[in-house]
Structures are given as C-alpha cells and as structure tokens.
Amino acid sequence: MGNDAEQAVKELMGKTISFEWDKTFISCDTVIDDINHQLQPIKIVTHMDETSCIPCINTYITFASDILREYGYTEDSIKYYIILHRTQKEAVDCFDRKTIPFIVLVNDINDVYLEKNGLDSYESMYTTFLLNEKDEIVVIGDPLRSLGVRRLYFSKIDELLDNIATNSD
C-alpha cells in the first residue's frame, strides 16, 4: 500500500458516515423521501460522481446485487447504498425496471454528501466503505473492483453478522 493509501485508511477507518443531508432514497425504482436506514445493521456505501453514465450505474447495480446473492446474503442482512447526484428521473432510470432489493440509490439532491462527510479531498477509490451498525467505516475500498477487497468485505460482513446474532441472543 502506498503512502497516500495508508494515510487515507488511517484517517478514514472508524469515521462515522452521516446521512444527514437533503436526499431521497430510491429502491427498486420507487422514490422514498425518508427511510430509517439506521435499521440496516450493515451497509456498503459507494459514491458515484457525475462522470458515471446511467448504463454504467445500472451495470454496477446489477453486479453489486449479484455479488451479494452469490455470497448468500439477504436484503435483510445487508444493503448496498449507491450515492449519486442526478435528476430524480435519471436516478429512477438507473434501475432499468429491474427489481434489485439489495440496492438503495441515494440521490444527493444538492451534491453535498462528500463535503458533509469530509470526503471531498479523497480520491474516488476511498469513497466506498463497509459500515457497521453505528455507520462507522470498518473497511475501505470497492469490493466490485478488487477480488482481494471483496474477500476482506465478506470476511468482515460475516464477522459483523456473527456479532449481531450473538448480541441478540
């Protein structure tokens, strides 16, 4: 890991990600003004900037859902939040009429998510995270782009799910 990567991981690990900004949630192409995402104990969160085209986002959504199914998770155990800044229609169109229950698009209406969370100075590779039930970063990196990162995510997800099951007993 290079110095920039080590520094980013050091600064970001354990940081709490806030969802307190003007947004809408879109799940299975349905716009929801507000949901209690706090009920979701484990979240993967990625930010896709304005250079990401709608077909690319759609491909990413499908791949993310397929990966979560492949590892045997259910939409009740984990959600994949994709934060983007688009018109409402463009954001809804990202689902391409597919029902993908693992994925929630978060439309950042005023494009402030990165700034509000102190992430605007980081390269895009450092804006995808695994969050625990307190919305704290526990893994950094995109599991869809790296097999090694994917293995790390799913190892940590299994650990978090085990902890949740143990604590609920």
PDB file of C-alpha atoms in Angstrom:
ATOM      1  CA  MET A   1       0.000   0.000   0.000  1.00  0.00           C
ATOM      2  CA  GLY A   2       1.412   3.409  -0.982  1.00  0.00           C
ATOM      3  CA  ASN A   3       1.766   6.341   1.383  1.00  0.00           C
ATOM      4  CA  ASP A   4      -1.409   8.017   0.063  1.00  0.00           C
ATOM      5  CA  ALA A   5      -3.423   4.832   0.606  1.00  0.00           C
ATOM      6  CA  GLU A   6      -2.004   4.282   4.079  1.00  0.00           C
ATOM      7  CA  GLN A   7      -2.781   7.890   5.024  1.00  0.00           C
ATOM      8  CA  ALA A   8      -6.352   7.657   3.695  1.00  0.00           C
ATOM      9  CA  VAL A   9      -7.006   4.400   5.555  1.00  0.00           C
ATOM     10  CA  LYS A  10      -5.533   5.834   8.753  1.00  0.00           C
ATOM     11  CA  GLU A  11      -7.688   8.966   8.525  1.00  0.00           C
ATOM     12  CA  LEU A  12     -10.922   7.245   7.486  1.00  0.00           C
ATOM     13  CA  MET A  13     -11.011   3.994   9.463  1.00  0.00           C
ATOM     14  CA  GLY A  14     -13.584   4.277  12.263  1.00  0.00           C
ATOM     15  CA  LYS A  15     -15.022   7.559  10.913  1.00  0.00           C
ATOM     16  CA  THR A  16     -18.805   7.810  11.178  1.00  0.00           C
ATOM     17  CA  ILE A  17     -20.577   8.485   7.888  1.00  0.00           C
ATOM     18  CA  SER A  18     -23.532  10.832   8.220  1.00  0.00           C
ATOM     19  CA  PHE A  19     -26.706  10.509   6.193  1.00  0.00           C
ATOM     20  CA  GLU A  20     -27.963  13.880   7.460  1.00  0.00           C
ATOM     21  CA  TRP A  21     -28.351  15.891   4.241  1.00  0.00           C
ATOM     22  CA  ASP A  22     -31.033  16.612   1.646  1.00  0.00           C
ATOM     23  CA  LYS A  23     -31.614  13.340  -0.220  1.00  0.00           C
ATOM     24  CA  THR A  24     -34.130  10.856  -1.490  1.00  0.00           C
ATOM     25  CA  PHE A  25     -33.879   7.100  -1.367  1.00  0.00           C
ATOM     26  CA  ILE A  26     -34.772   5.027  -4.394  1.00  0.00           C
ATOM     27  CA  SER A  27     -35.307   1.317  -4.003  1.00  0.00           C
ATOM     28  CA  CYS A  28     -36.490  -0.962  -6.797  1.00  0.00           C
ATOM     29  CA  ASP A  29     -37.241   2.191  -8.868  1.00  0.00           C
ATOM     30  CA  THR A  30     -39.549   3.621  -6.173  1.00  0.00           C
ATOM     31  CA  VAL A  31     -38.722   7.009  -4.657  1.00  0.00           C
ATOM     32  CA  ILE A  32     -38.916   7.106  -0.868  1.00  0.00           C
ATOM     33  CA  ASP A  33     -38.481  10.527   0.736  1.00  0.00           C
ATOM     34  CA  ASP A  34     -37.184   9.153   4.002  1.00  0.00           C
ATOM     35  CA  ILE A  35     -36.352   5.707   5.319  1.00  0.00           C
ATOM     36  CA  ASN A  36     -34.900   4.614   8.587  1.00  0.00           C
ATOM     37  CA  HIS A  37     -31.681   3.250   7.178  1.00  0.00           C
ATOM     38  CA  GLN A  38     -30.411   3.009  10.754  1.00  0.00           C
ATOM     39  CA  LEU A  39     -32.321  -0.271  10.990  1.00  0.00           C
ATOM     40  CA  GLN A  40     -29.965  -1.766   8.419  1.00  0.00           C
ATOM     41  CA  PRO A  41     -27.103  -3.137  10.517  1.00  0.00           C
ATOM     42  CA  ILE A  42     -24.565  -3.492   7.711  1.00  0.00           C
ATOM     43  CA  LYS A  43     -24.138  -1.171   4.761  1.00  0.00           C
ATOM     44  CA  ILE A  44     -21.805  -0.914   1.820  1.00  0.00           C
ATOM     45  CA  VAL A  45     -21.746   2.684   0.653  1.00  0.00           C
ATOM     46  CA  THR A  46     -20.229   3.945  -2.569  1.00  0.00           C
ATOM     47  CA  HIS A  47     -20.261   7.358  -4.181  1.00  0.00           C
ATOM     48  CA  MET A  48     -20.541   7.617  -7.953  1.00  0.00           C
ATOM     49  CA  ASP A  49     -19.672  11.003  -9.375  1.00  0.00           C
ATOM     50  CA  GLU A  50     -21.265  12.862 -12.242  1.00  0.00           C
ATOM     51  CA  THR A  51     -18.941  11.237 -14.799  1.00  0.00           C
ATOM     52  CA  SER A  52     -20.660   7.865 -14.295  1.00  0.00           C
ATOM     53  CA  CYS A  53     -23.156   7.292 -17.095  1.00  0.00           C
ATOM     54  CA  ILE A  54     -26.603   5.800 -16.404  1.00  0.00           C
ATOM     55  CA  PRO A  55     -25.855   2.460 -18.184  1.00  0.00           C
ATOM     56  CA  CYS A  56     -22.617   2.193 -16.159  1.00  0.00           C
ATOM     57  CA  ILE A  57     -24.511   2.805 -12.922  1.00  0.00           C
ATOM     58  CA  ASN A  58     -27.092   0.208 -13.971  1.00  0.00           C
ATOM     59  CA  THR A  59     -24.349  -2.351 -14.641  1.00  0.00           C
ATOM     60  CA  TYR A  60     -22.789  -1.548 -11.258  1.00  0.00           C
ATOM     61  CA  ILE A  61     -26.162  -2.003  -9.528  1.00  0.00           C
ATOM     62  CA  THR A  62     -26.718  -5.406 -11.131  1.00  0.00           C
ATOM     63  CA  PHE A  63     -23.177  -6.567 -10.359  1.00  0.00           C
ATOM     64  CA  ALA A  64     -23.424  -5.435  -6.724  1.00  0.00           C
ATOM     65  CA  SER A  65     -26.694  -7.310  -6.260  1.00  0.00           C
ATOM     66  CA  ASP A  66     -25.296 -10.455  -7.930  1.00  0.00           C
ATOM     67  CA  ILE A  67     -22.219 -10.426  -5.698  1.00  0.00           C
ATOM     68  CA  LEU A  68     -24.323 -10.125  -2.533  1.00  0.00           C
ATOM     69  CA  ARG A  69     -26.556 -13.015  -3.657  1.00  0.00           C
ATOM     70  CA  GLU A  70     -23.505 -15.086  -4.569  1.00  0.00           C
ATOM     71  CA  TYR A  71     -22.256 -14.796  -1.002  1.00  0.00           C
ATOM     72  CA  GLY A  72     -25.638 -15.905   0.330  1.00  0.00           C
ATOM     73  CA  TYR A  73     -26.746 -12.671   1.942  1.00  0.00           C
ATOM     74  CA  THR A  74     -30.330 -11.491   2.080  1.00  0.00           C
ATOM     75  CA  GLU A  75     -31.590  -7.960   1.637  1.00  0.00           C
ATOM     76  CA  ASP A  76     -32.485  -8.003   5.349  1.00  0.00           C
ATOM     77  CA  SER A  77     -28.854  -8.515   6.381  1.00  0.00           C
ATOM     78  CA  ILE A  78     -27.086  -6.019   4.149  1.00  0.00           C
ATOM     79  CA  LYS A  79     -27.835  -3.155   1.775  1.00  0.00           C
ATOM     80  CA  TYR A  80     -25.624  -1.585  -0.843  1.00  0.00           C
ATOM     81  CA  TYR A  81     -26.126   2.198  -0.914  1.00  0.00           C
ATOM     82  CA  ILE A  82     -25.041   3.993  -4.074  1.00  0.00           C
ATOM     83  CA  ILE A  83     -24.880   7.736  -3.593  1.00  0.00           C
ATOM     84  CA  LEU A  84     -25.176   9.849  -6.708  1.00  0.00           C
ATOM     85  CA  HIS A  85     -26.249  13.284  -7.828  1.00  0.00           C
ATOM     86  CA  ARG A  86     -28.775  13.110 -10.672  1.00  0.00           C
ATOM     87  CA  THR A  87     -32.216  14.366 -11.558  1.00  0.00           C
ATOM     88  CA  GLN A  88     -34.891  12.282  -9.872  1.00  0.00           C
ATOM     89  CA  LYS A  89     -35.889  10.752 -13.213  1.00  0.00           C
ATOM     90  CA  GLU A  90     -32.282   9.814 -14.074  1.00  0.00           C
ATOM     91  CA  ALA A  91     -31.821   8.232 -10.655  1.00  0.00           C
ATOM     92  CA  VAL A  92     -35.010   6.166 -11.001  1.00  0.00           C
ATOM     93  CA  ASP A  93     -33.968   5.183 -14.539  1.00  0.00           C
ATOM     94  CA  CYS A  94     -30.781   3.656 -13.117  1.00  0.00           C
ATOM     95  CA  PHE A  95     -32.815   0.612 -12.117  1.00  0.00           C
ATOM     96  CA  ASP A  96     -33.778  -0.054 -15.721  1.00  0.00           C
ATOM     97  CA  ARG A  97     -37.062  -1.559 -14.497  1.00  0.00           C
ATOM     98  CA  LYS A  98     -35.289  -4.300 -12.550  1.00  0.00           C
ATOM     99  CA  THR A  99     -36.210  -5.232  -9.005  1.00  0.00           C
ATOM    100  CA  ILE A 100     -32.946  -5.389  -7.076  1.00  0.00           C
ATOM    101  CA  PRO A 101     -33.746  -5.398  -3.349  1.00  0.00           C
ATOM    102  CA  PHE A 102     -30.123  -5.261  -2.153  1.00  0.00           C
ATOM    103  CA  ILE A 103     -29.535  -1.858  -3.670  1.00  0.00           C
ATOM    104  CA  VAL A 104     -30.675   1.567  -2.496  1.00  0.00           C
ATOM    105  CA  LEU A 105     -29.796   4.603  -4.565  1.00  0.00           C
ATOM    106  CA  VAL A 106     -29.376   7.728  -2.509  1.00  0.00           C
ATOM    107  CA  ASN A 107     -29.934  10.764  -4.687  1.00  0.00           C
ATOM    108  CA  ASP A 108     -27.832  13.561  -3.224  1.00  0.00           C
ATOM    109  CA  ILE A 109     -30.144  16.397  -4.248  1.00  0.00           C
ATOM    110  CA  ASN A 110     -27.700  19.248  -3.547  1.00  0.00           C
ATOM    111  CA  ASP A 111     -24.488  17.273  -4.194  1.00  0.00           C
ATOM    112  CA  VAL A 112     -23.157  17.733  -0.637  1.00  0.00           C
ATOM    113  CA  TYR A 113     -22.538  14.164   0.627  1.00  0.00           C
ATOM    114  CA  LEU A 114     -18.750  14.228   0.147  1.00  0.00           C
ATOM    115  CA  GLU A 115     -18.353  17.674   1.704  1.00  0.00           C
ATOM    116  CA  LYS A 116     -20.688  16.955   4.666  1.00  0.00           C
ATOM    117  CA  ASN A 117     -18.670  13.828   5.479  1.00  0.00           C
ATOM    118  CA  GLY A 118     -15.239  15.403   4.956  1.00  0.00           C
ATOM    119  CA  LEU A 119     -14.573  13.155   1.957  1.00  0.00           C
ATOM    120  CA  ASP A 120     -14.257  15.788  -0.764  1.00  0.00           C
ATOM    121  CA  SER A 121     -10.440  15.779  -0.646  1.00  0.00           C
ATOM    122  CA  TYR A 122     -10.147  11.997  -1.168  1.00  0.00           C
ATOM    123  CA  GLU A 123      -9.804  10.193  -4.487  1.00  0.00           C
ATOM    124  CA  SER A 124     -12.866   8.212  -5.560  1.00  0.00           C
ATOM    125  CA  MET A 125     -11.206   4.908  -4.648  1.00  0.00           C
ATOM    126  CA  TYR A 126     -11.500   5.974  -0.999  1.00  0.00           C
ATOM    127  CA  THR A 127     -15.228   6.760  -1.087  1.00  0.00           C
ATOM    128  CA  THR A 128     -16.551   3.195  -0.940  1.00  0.00           C
ATOM    129  CA  PHE A 129     -16.922   1.736   2.545  1.00  0.00           C
ATOM    130  CA  LEU A 130     -18.311  -1.071   4.630  1.00  0.00           C
ATOM    131  CA  LEU A 131     -20.163   0.442   7.579  1.00  0.00           C
ATOM    132  CA  ASN A 132     -21.123  -1.275  10.809  1.00  0.00           C
ATOM    133  CA  GLU A 133     -24.413  -0.769  12.662  1.00  0.00           C
ATOM    134  CA  LYS A 134     -23.143   2.602  14.013  1.00  0.00           C
ATOM    135  CA  ASP A 135     -22.319   3.791  10.458  1.00  0.00           C
ATOM    136  CA  GLU A 136     -18.605   3.632  11.251  1.00  0.00           C
ATOM    137  CA  ILE A 137     -16.165   2.727   8.482  1.00  0.00           C
ATOM    138  CA  VAL A 138     -14.733  -0.756   9.063  1.00  0.00           C
ATOM    139  CA  VAL A 139     -13.371  -1.485   5.537  1.00  0.00           C
ATOM    140  CA  ILE A 140     -12.327   0.909   2.761  1.00  0.00           C
ATOM    141  CA  GLY A 141     -12.262   0.082  -0.952  1.00  0.00           C
ATOM    142  CA  ASP A 142     -14.594  -1.114  -3.683  1.00  0.00           C
ATOM    143  CA  PRO A 143     -15.424  -4.843  -3.441  1.00  0.00           C
ATOM    144  CA  LEU A 144     -16.745  -4.847  -7.007  1.00  0.00           C
ATOM    145  CA  ARG A 145     -13.403  -3.780  -8.465  1.00  0.00           C
ATOM    146  CA  SER A 146     -10.986  -5.936  -6.460  1.00  0.00           C
ATOM    147  CA  LEU A 147     -11.255  -9.600  -5.526  1.00  0.00           C
ATOM    148  CA  GLY A 148      -8.947  -9.086  -2.530  1.00  0.00           C
ATOM    149  CA  VAL A 149     -11.072  -6.212  -1.212  1.00  0.00           C
ATOM    150  CA  ARG A 150     -14.206  -8.287  -1.863  1.00  0.00           C
ATOM    151  CA  ARG A 151     -12.844 -11.135   0.274  1.00  0.00           C
ATOM    152  CA  LEU A 152     -11.978  -8.662   3.044  1.00  0.00           C
ATOM    153  CA  TYR A 153     -15.507  -7.200   2.909  1.00  0.00           C
ATOM    154  CA  PHE A 154     -17.248 -10.543   3.117  1.00  0.00           C
ATOM    155  CA  SER A 155     -14.990 -11.784   5.884  1.00  0.00           C
ATOM    156  CA  LYS A 156     -15.815  -8.634   7.861  1.00  0.00           C
ATOM    157  CA  ILE A 157     -19.532  -8.873   6.984  1.00  0.00           C
ATOM    158  CA  ASP A 158     -19.624 -12.444   8.310  1.00  0.00           C
ATOM    159  CA  GLU A 159     -17.901 -11.250  11.483  1.00  0.00           C
ATOM    160  CA  LEU A 160     -20.392  -8.388  11.905  1.00  0.00           C
ATOM    161  CA  LEU A 161     -23.370 -10.705  11.302  1.00  0.00           C
ATOM    162  CA  ASP A 162     -21.987 -13.168  13.864  1.00  0.00           C
ATOM    163  CA  ASN A 163     -21.616 -10.333  16.388  1.00  0.00           C
ATOM    164  CA  ILE A 164     -25.188  -9.183  15.727  1.00  0.00           C
ATOM    165  CA  ALA A 165     -26.516 -12.742  16.164  1.00  0.00           C
ATOM    166  CA  THR A 166     -24.500 -13.193  19.374  1.00  0.00           C
ATOM    167  CA  ASN A 167     -25.695  -9.882  20.821  1.00  0.00           C
ATOM    168  CA  SER A 168     -29.338 -10.620  20.016  1.00  0.00           C
ATOM    169  CA  ASP A 169     -29.284 -13.941  21.907  1.00  0.00           C
TER     170      ASP A 169
END
